[in-house]
Coordinates of C-alpha atoms in Angstrom, one line a residue:
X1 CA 4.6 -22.6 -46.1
X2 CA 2.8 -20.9 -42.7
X3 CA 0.3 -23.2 -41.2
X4 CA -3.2 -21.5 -40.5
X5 CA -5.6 -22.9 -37.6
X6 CA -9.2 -21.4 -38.7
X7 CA -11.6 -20.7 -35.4
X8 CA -15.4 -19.8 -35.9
X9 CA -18.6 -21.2 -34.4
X10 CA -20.4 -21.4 -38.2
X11 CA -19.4 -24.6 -39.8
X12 CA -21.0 -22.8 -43.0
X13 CA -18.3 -20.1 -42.7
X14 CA -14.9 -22.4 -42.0
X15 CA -15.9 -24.0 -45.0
X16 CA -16.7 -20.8 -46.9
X17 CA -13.2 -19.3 -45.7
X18 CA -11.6 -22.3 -46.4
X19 CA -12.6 -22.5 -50.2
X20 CA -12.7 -18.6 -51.0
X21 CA -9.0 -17.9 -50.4
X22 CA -6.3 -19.5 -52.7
X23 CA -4.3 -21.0 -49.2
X24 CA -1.4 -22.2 -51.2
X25 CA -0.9 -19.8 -54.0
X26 CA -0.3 -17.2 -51.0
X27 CA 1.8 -20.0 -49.0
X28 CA -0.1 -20.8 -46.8
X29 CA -1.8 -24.2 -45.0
X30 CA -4.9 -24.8 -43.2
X31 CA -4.2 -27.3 -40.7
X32 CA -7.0 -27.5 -38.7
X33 CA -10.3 -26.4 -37.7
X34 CA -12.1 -25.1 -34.1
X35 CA -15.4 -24.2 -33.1
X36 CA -14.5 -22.2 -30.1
X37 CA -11.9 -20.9 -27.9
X38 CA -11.5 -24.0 -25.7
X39 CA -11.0 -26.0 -29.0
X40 CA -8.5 -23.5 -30.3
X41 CA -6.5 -23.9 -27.3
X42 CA -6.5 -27.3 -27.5
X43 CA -5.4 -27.3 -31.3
X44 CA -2.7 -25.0 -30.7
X45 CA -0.2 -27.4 -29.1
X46 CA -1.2 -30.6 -31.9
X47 CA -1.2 -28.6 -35.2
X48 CA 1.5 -25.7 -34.3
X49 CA 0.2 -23.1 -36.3
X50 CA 2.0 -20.1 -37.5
X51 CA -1.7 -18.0 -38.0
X52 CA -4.6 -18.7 -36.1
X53 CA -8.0 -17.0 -37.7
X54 CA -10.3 -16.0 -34.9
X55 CA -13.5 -15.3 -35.1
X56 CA -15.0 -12.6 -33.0
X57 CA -18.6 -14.1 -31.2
X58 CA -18.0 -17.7 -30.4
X59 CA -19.6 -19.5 -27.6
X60 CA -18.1 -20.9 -24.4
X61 CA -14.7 -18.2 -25.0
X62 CA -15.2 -16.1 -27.7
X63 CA -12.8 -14.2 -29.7
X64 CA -11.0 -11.4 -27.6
X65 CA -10.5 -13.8 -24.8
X66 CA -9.2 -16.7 -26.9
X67 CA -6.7 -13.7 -28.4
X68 CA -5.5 -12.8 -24.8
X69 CA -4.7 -16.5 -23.9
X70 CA -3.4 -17.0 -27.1
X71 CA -0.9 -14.1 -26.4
X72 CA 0.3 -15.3 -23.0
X73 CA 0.5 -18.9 -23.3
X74 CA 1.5 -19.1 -27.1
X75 CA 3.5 -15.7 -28.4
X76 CA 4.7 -17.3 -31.4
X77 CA 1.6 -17.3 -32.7
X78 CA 0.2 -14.5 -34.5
X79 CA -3.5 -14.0 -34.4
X80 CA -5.9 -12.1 -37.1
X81 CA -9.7 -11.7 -36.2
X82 CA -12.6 -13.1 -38.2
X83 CA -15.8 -10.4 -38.2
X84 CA -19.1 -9.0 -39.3
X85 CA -19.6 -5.5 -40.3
X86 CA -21.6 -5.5 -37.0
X87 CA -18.4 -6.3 -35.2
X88 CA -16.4 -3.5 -35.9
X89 CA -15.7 -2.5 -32.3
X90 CA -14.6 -5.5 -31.1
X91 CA -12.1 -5.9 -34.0
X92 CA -10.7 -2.7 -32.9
X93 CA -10.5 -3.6 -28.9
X94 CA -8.7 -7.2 -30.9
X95 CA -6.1 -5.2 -32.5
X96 CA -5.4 -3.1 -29.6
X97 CA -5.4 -6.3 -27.5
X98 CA -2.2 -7.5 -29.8
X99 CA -4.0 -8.9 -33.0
X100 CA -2.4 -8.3 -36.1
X101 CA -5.7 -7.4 -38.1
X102 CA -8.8 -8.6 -39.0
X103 CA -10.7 -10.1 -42.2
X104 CA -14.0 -9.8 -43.4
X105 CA -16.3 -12.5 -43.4
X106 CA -18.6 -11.3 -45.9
X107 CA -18.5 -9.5 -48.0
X108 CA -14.9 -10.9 -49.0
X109 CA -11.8 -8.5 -49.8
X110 CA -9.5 -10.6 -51.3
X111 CA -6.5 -7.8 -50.8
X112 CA -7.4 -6.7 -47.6
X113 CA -7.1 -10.2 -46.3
X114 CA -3.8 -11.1 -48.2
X115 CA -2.8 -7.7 -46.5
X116 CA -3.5 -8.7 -43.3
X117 CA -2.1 -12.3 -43.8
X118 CA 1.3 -10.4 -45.1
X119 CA 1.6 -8.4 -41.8
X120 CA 1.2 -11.4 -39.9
X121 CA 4.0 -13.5 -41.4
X122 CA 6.2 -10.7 -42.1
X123 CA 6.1 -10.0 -38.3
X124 CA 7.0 -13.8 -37.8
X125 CA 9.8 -13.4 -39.9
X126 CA 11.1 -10.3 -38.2
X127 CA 10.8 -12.3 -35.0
X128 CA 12.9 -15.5 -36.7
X129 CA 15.2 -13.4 -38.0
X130 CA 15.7 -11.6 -34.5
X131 CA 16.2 -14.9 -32.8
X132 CA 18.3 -16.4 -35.1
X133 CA 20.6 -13.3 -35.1
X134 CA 20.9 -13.8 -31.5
X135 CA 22.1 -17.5 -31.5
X136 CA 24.7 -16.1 -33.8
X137 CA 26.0 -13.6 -32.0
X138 CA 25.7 -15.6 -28.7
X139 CA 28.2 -18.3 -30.6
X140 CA 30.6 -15.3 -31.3
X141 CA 30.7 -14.5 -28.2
X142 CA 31.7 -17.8 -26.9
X143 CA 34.5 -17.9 -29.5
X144 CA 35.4 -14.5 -30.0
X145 CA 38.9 -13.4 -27.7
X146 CA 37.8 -11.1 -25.2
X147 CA 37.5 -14.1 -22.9
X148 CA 41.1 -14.5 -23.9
X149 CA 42.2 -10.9 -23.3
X150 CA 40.5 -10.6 -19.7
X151 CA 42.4 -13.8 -18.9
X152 CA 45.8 -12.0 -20.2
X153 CA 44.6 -9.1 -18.1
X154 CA 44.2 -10.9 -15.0
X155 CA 47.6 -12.4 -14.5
X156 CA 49.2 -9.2 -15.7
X157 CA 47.4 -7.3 -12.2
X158 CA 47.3 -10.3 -10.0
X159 CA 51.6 -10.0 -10.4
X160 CA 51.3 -13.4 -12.7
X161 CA 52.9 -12.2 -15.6
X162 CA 55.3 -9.6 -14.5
X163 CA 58.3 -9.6 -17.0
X164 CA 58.4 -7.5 -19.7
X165 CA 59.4 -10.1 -22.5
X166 CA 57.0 -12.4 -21.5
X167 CA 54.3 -9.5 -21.2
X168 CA 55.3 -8.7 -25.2
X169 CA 55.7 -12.3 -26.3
X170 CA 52.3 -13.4 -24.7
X171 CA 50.2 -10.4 -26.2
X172 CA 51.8 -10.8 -29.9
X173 CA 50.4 -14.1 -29.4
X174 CA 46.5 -12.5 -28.8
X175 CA 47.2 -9.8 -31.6
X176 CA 47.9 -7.3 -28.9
X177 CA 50.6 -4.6 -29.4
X178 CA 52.3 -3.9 -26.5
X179 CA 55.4 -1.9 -27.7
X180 CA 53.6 1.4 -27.9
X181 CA 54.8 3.6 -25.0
X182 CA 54.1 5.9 -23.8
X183 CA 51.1 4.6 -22.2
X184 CA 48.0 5.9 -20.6
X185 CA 45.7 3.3 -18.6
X186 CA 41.9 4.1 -18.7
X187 CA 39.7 2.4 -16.3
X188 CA 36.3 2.2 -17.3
X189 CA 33.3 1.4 -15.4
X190 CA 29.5 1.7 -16.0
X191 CA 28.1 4.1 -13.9
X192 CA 25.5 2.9 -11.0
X193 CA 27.1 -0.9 -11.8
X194 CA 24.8 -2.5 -9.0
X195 CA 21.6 -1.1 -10.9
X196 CA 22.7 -1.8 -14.2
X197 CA 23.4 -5.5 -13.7
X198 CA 20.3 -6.2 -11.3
X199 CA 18.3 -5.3 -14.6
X200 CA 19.9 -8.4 -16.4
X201 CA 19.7 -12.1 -15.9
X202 CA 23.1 -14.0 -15.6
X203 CA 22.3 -15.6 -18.8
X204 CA 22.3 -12.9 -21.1
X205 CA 25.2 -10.5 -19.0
X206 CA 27.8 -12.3 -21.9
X207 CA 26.1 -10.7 -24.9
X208 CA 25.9 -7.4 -23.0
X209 CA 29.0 -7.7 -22.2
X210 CA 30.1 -8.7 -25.7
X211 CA 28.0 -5.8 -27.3
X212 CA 29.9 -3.1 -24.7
X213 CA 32.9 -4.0 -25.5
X214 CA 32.2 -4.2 -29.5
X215 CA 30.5 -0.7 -29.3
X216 CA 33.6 0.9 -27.3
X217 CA 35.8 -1.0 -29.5
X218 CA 34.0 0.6 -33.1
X219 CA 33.8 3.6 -31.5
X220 CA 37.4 4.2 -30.5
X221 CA 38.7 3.0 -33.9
X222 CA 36.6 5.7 -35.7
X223 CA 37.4 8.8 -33.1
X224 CA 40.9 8.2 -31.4
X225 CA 44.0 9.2 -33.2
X226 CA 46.2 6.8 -31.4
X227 CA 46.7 2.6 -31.0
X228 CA 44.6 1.1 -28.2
X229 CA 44.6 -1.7 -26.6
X230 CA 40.9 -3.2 -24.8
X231 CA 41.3 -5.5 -21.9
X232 CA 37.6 -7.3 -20.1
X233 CA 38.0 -6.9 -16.4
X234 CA 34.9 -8.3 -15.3
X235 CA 31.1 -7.6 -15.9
X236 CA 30.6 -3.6 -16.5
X237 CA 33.7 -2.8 -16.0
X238 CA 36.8 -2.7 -18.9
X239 CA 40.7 -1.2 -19.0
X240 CA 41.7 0.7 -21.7
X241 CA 45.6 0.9 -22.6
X242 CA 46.2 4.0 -25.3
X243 CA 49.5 4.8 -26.9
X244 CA 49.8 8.3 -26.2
X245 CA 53.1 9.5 -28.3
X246 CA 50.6 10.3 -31.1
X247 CA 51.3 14.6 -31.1
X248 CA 48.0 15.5 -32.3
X249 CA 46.2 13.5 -29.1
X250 CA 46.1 16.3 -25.7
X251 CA 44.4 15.6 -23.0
X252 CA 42.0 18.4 -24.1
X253 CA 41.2 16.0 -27.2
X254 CA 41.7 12.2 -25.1
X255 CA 38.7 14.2 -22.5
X256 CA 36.6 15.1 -25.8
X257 CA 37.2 11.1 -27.8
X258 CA 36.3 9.7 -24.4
X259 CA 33.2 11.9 -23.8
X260 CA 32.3 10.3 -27.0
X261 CA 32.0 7.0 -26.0
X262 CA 28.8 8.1 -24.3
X263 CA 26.1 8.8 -27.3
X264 CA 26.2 5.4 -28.7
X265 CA 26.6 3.4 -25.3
X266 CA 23.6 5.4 -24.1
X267 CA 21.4 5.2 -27.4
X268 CA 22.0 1.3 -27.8
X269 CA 22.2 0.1 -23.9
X270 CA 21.0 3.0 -21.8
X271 CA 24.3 3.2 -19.8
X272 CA 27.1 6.1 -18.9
X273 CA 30.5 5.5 -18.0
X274 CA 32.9 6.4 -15.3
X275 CA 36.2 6.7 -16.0
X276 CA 39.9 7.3 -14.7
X277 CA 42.8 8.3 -16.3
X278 CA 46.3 7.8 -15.0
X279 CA 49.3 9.6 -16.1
X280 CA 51.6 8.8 -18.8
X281 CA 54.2 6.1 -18.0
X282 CA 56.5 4.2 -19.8
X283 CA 57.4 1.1 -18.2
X284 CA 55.2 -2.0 -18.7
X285 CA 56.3 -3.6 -15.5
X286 CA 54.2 -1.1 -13.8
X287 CA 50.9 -1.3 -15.3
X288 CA 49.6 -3.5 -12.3
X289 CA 50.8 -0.8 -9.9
X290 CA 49.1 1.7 -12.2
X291 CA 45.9 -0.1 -12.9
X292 CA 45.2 -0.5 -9.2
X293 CA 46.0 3.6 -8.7
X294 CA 43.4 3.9 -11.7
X295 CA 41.1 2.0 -10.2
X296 CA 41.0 2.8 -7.1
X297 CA 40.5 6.6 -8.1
X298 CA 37.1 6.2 -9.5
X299 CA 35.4 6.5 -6.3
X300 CA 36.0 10.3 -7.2
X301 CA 33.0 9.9 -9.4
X302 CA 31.1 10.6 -6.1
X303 CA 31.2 13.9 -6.2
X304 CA 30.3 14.6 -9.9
X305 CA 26.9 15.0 -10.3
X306 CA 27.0 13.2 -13.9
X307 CA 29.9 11.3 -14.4
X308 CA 32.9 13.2 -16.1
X309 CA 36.9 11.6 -17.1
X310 CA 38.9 11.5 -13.9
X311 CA 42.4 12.6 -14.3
X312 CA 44.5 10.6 -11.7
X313 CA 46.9 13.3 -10.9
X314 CA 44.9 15.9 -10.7
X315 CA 42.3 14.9 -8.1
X316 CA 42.4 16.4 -4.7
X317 CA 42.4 13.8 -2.0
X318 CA 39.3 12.9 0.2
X319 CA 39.5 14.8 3.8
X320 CA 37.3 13.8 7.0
X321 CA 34.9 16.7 8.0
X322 CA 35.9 17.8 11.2
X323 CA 33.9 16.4 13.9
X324 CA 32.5 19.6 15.2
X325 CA 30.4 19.9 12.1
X326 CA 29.2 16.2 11.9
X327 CA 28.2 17.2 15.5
X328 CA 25.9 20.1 14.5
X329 CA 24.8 18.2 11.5
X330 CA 23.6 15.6 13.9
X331 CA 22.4 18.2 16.0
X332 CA 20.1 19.8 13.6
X333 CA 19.2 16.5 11.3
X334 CA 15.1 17.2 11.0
X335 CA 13.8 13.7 12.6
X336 CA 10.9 15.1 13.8
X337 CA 9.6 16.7 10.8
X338 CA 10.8 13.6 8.7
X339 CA 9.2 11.2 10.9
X340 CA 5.8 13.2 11.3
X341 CA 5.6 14.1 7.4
X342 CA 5.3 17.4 7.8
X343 CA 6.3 19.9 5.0
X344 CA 9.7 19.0 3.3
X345 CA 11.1 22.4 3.1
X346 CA 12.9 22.0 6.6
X347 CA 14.5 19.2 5.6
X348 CA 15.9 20.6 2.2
X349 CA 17.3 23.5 4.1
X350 CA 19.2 20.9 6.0
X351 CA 20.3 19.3 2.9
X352 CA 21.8 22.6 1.8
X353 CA 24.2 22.5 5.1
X354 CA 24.7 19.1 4.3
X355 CA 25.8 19.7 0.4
X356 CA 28.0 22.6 1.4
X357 CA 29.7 20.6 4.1
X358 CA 30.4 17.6 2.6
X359 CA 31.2 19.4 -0.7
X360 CA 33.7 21.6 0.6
X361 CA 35.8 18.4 2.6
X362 CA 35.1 15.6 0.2
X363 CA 35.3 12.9 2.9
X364 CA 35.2 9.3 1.8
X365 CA 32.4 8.1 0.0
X366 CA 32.2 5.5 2.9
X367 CA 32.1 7.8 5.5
X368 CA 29.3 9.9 3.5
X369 CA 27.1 6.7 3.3
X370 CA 27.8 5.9 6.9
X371 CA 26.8 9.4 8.4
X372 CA 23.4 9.1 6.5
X373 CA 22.9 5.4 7.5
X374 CA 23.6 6.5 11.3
X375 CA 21.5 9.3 10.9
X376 CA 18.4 7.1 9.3
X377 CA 18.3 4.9 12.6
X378 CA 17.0 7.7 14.3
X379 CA 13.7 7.5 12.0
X380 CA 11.3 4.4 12.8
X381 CA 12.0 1.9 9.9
X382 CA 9.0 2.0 8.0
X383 CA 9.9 5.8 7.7
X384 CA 13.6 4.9 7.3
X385 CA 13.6 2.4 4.5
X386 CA 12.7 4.4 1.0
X387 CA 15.5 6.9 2.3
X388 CA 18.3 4.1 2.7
X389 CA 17.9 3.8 -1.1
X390 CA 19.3 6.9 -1.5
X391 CA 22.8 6.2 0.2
X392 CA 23.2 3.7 -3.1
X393 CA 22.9 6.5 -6.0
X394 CA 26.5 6.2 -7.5
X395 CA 27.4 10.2 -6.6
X396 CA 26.6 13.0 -3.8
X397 CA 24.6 15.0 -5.8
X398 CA 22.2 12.5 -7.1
X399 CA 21.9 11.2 -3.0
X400 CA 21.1 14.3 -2.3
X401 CA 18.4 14.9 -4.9
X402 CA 17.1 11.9 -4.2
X403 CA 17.0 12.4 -0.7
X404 CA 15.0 15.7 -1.3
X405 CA 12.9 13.8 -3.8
X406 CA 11.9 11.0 -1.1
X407 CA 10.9 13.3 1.5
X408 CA 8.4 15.0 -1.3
X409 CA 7.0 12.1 -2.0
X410 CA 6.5 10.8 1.7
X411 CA 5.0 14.5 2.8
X412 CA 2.6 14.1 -0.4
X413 CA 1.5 10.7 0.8
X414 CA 1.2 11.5 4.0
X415 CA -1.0 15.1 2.8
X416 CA -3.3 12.6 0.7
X417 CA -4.4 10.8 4.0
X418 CA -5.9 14.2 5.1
X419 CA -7.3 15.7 1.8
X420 CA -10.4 15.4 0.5
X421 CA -11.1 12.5 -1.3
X422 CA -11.5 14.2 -4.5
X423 CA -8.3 16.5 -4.0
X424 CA -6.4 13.5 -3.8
X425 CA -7.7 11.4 -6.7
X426 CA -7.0 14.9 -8.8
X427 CA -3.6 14.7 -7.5
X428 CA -2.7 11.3 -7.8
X429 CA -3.9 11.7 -11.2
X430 CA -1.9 14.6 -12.5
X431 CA 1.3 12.9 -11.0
X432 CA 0.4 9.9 -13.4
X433 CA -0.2 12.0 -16.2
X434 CA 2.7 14.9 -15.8
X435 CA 3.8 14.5 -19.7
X436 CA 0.5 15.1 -20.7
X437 CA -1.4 18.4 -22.2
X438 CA -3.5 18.7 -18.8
X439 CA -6.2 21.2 -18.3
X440 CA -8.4 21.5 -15.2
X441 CA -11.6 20.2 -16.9
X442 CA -9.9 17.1 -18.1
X443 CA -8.5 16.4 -14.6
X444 CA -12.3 17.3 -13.3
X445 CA -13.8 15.2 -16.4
X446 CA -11.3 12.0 -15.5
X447 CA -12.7 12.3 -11.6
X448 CA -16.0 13.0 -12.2
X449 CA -16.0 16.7 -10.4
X450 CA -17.0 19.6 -11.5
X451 CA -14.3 21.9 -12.5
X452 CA -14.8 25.3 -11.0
X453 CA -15.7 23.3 -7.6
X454 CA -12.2 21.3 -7.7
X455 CA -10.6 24.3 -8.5
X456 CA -11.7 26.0 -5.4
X457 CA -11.4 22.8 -3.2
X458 CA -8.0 21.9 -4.7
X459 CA -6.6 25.7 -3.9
X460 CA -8.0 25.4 -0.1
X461 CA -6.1 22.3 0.5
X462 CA -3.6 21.7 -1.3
X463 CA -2.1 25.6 -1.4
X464 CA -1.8 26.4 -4.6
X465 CA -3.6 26.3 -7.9
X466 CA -4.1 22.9 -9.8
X467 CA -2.2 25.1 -12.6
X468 CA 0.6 25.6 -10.5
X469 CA 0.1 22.5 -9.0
X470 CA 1.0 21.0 -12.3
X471 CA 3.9 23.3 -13.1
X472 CA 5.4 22.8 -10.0
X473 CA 5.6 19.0 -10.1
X474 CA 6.8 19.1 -14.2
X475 CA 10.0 21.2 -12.5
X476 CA 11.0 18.5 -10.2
X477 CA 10.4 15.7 -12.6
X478 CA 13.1 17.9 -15.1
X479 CA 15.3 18.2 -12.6
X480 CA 15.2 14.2 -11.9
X481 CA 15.6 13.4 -15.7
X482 CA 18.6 16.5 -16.0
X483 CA 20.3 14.8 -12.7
X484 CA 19.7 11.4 -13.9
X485 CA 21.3 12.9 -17.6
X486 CA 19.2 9.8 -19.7
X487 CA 18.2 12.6 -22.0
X488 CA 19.1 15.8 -23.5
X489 CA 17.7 19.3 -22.9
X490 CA 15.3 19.2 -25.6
X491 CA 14.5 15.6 -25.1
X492 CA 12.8 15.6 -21.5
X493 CA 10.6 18.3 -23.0
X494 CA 7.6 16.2 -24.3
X495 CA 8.0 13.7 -21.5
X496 CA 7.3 16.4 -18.7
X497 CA 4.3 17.8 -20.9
X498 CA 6.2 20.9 -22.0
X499 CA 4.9 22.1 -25.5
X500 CA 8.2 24.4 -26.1
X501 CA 11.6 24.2 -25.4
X502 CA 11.8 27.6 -24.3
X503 CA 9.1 28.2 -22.6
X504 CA 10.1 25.2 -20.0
X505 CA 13.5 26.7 -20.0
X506 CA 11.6 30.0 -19.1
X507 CA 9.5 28.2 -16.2
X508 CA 12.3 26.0 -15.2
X509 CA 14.5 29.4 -14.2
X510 CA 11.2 31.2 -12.6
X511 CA 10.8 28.3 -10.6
X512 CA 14.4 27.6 -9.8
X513 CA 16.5 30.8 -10.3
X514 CA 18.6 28.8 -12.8
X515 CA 18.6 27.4 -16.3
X516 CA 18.4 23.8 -17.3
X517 CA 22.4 23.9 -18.0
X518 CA 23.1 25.6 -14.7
X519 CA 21.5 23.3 -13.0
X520 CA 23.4 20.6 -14.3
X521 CA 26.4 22.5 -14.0
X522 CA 25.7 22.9 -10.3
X523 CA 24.7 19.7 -9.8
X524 CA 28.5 18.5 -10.9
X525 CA 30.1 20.6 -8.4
X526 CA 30.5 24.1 -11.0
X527 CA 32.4 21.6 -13.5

């Protein structure tokens, strides 16, 4: 049975609400009564309610602010609002403000309130359910053997366990199969690690970890034609071993199975992976030599603009640019125009030097990083610091974008100090509201201007049209989510305030020279 706390000012109405309803037929309790917000408050942590009924207009804290402390010091509890017919606008801000509904006090609807009663407990339920599920799965993970595995792992690359019997004998042990060669060691790691596990405390990094490995694990069974084995290495970062004697299983088809590893990891925990392959061997002795060769070769990822499979034996080594160039790179970096915010377009010019330089030599993704760090001294360090961000994007391309977008974003900062006040407001605005169906009077309405006068005003100092204003900024905010590849072609369209697919492909070539796809496809380095 729920417990129910009723709140309202009228001792006439508790006492009417408390008699109308059949409480316990429903399931329900009332366990106590308040008179205002304070009281409620007070109540809260004594009775333990499930429900509290809250009457709108209530002296010393009335209804909507009782709701919002409610929510923040006591989310468990679900609140439904108590109002007159003359209260109707309030109960709306309440359910906007979290509350899951409201009753009438008079006159009484005994379905609507049992409705509203319903949605509150199922959604306490849900919630139960939810955490209880997570205790579970929390208790599997604890028990379950990947803890097991990675330890098995550890000693097999650390030189630990290095004979083959005992490598065979150990495994059976765990339910892993090692006599399956030919092998083929897969290194997996999730793309942009530092990011990804920054987002998470170190508390719940098991069950992510857990839930990886279970979702690369379901997925495998149900799309490779061949045994695997699945080995923990440490957070965000896993070793497949794949028996590759299977006929049927090219490389053609291990690249495609791989590949689809991505759509559930990305629908369920927002992450890609980057991968590398080594070649086929034989010999289990040498899977520590192999793994570290594996390993080591996913700093190619660098130069992929999203990340693709890495085929050990097939990757071209990293080469130093000669210094000559790194001289006139130097020579020509754009501090002055970086420093003084002035219009990007230099400094994108110089980025297209920089991308065909370091694409054609592939240098060290060290060296890259350390170039562009020497290079950012030369700025002052307020100037310096959103750039050195950049330098930790997980690949070339998306540094370089992200360079480009930086220095946007600093030279439309820096523009907003000299436009007019309302120029800038309209600007800041439409940046805010990019996946939105903007028109000019709604920008003018939002600013209070009228529209043919920020039209005018907007065009003198800003250089273009707020139409193309508009346009203009929706193209580089596609090109962000294409680089960033979080969604597909189709799905950025409503977030970038697109109404058709084809006609943003349509404006995305105009404004570009490319399509969506050869963008991307550039962005990878033609792959």
């Amino acid at each position: 049975m729920k417990k129910i706390l009723l709140v309202d000012d009228e001792p006439l109405a508790l006492k009417h609400i408390r008699h109308t309803y059949p409480w316990k037929d429903w399931g329900y309790e009332i366990v106590g009564e308040a008179g205002n917000g304070e009281e409620c408050l007070g109540m809260i942590d004594r009775h333990q309610p499930h429900i509290a009924l809250l009457d709108i207009t209530m002296p010393v804290m009335d209804g909507l602010r009782t709701l919002k402390e409610i929510r923040v010091r006591y989310p468990a509890v679900r609140c439904i609002m108590l109002t007159a017919h003359r209260d109707f606008d309030f109960a709306q801000q309440a359910i906007q403000s979290g509350a899951m509904g409201y009753i009438l006090k008079s006159p009484i609807d005994m379905e609507a309130t049992r409705s509203a009663l319903d949605r509150a407990s199922a959604d306490l339920d849900k919630e139960l359910d939810l955490e209880t599920n997570k205790r579970a799965r929390l208790k599997i993970v604890q028990n379950y053997q990947y803890s097991l595995r990675k330890d098995y792992f550890d000693k097999i690359i650390s030189g630990v366990l290095a004979e083959r019997q005992e490598m065979v004998r150990i495994g059976a042990e765990l339910d892993i199969d090692l006599e399956m060669p030919p092998y083929r060691l897969i290194v997996c790691r999730v793309d942009d690690l530092a990011r990804y596990a920054a987002r998470y405390s170190e508390k719940d990094k098991p069950l992510l970890e857990f839930s990886m490995l279970e979702i690369v694990r379901e997925t495998l069974v149900e799309k490779l034609p061949a045994g695997f084995e699945l080995f923990p290495n440490r957070f965000g970062q896993f070793t497949l071993l794949i028996n590759t004697s299977e006929p049927a299983l090219s490389e053609e088809l291990l690249r495609e199975r791989l590949l689809q590893l991505e759509k559930p990891l990305q629908q369920l925990m927002s992450v890609r992976l980057c991968m590398s392959l080594s070649p086929s061997f034989e010999a289990l002795h040498l899977l520590r030599r192999v793994y570290s060769r594996a390993e080591h070769h996913l700093r190619y990822r660098y130069y992929q603009g999203n990340p693709n499979p890495i085929f050990v034996e097939k990757e071209i080594p990293f080469h130093p640019v000669p210094p000559n160039y790194l001289e006139q790179l130097s020579g020509s970096f754009p501090k002055e125009a970086l420093s003084q915010g002035e219009d990007p377009q230099t400094f994108k010019l110089w980025l297209q030097q920089l991308e065909q330089v370091f694409g054609e030599y592939r240098p060290e993704p060290a060296e890259v990083r350390g170039f562009l760090k020497e290079l950012l001294l030369h700025l002052p360090d307020r100037m310096a610091q959103p750039y050195e961000a950049a330098l930790e994007e997980p690949s070339f391309p998306l540094t370089v974008a992200s360079l480009s977008r930086i220095c946007e974003e600093q030279y439309r900062k820096h523009q907003q100090k000299r436009l007019r006040p309302e120029v800038a407001l309209a600007k800041q605005y439409i940046d805010q509201h990019l996946g939105d169906d903007l028109s000019l009077e709604d920008i003018a309405r939002e600013i209070q201007f009228s529209p043919s006068h920020l039209g005018h005003m907007f065009k003198k100092e800003v250089g273009m049209t707020v139409f193309d204003y508009i346009l203009s900024r929706r193209i580089e905010l596609a090109k962000k989510y294409l680089l960033d590849g979080q969604y597909r072609n189709y799905e950025l369209v409503d977030r970038i305030g697109f109404n058709s697919y084809s006609y943003f492909c349509t404006m995305f070539k105009k404004y570009t020279g490319m399509t969506p796809n050869e963008f991307k496809n550039e962005a990878r380095g033609g792959k």
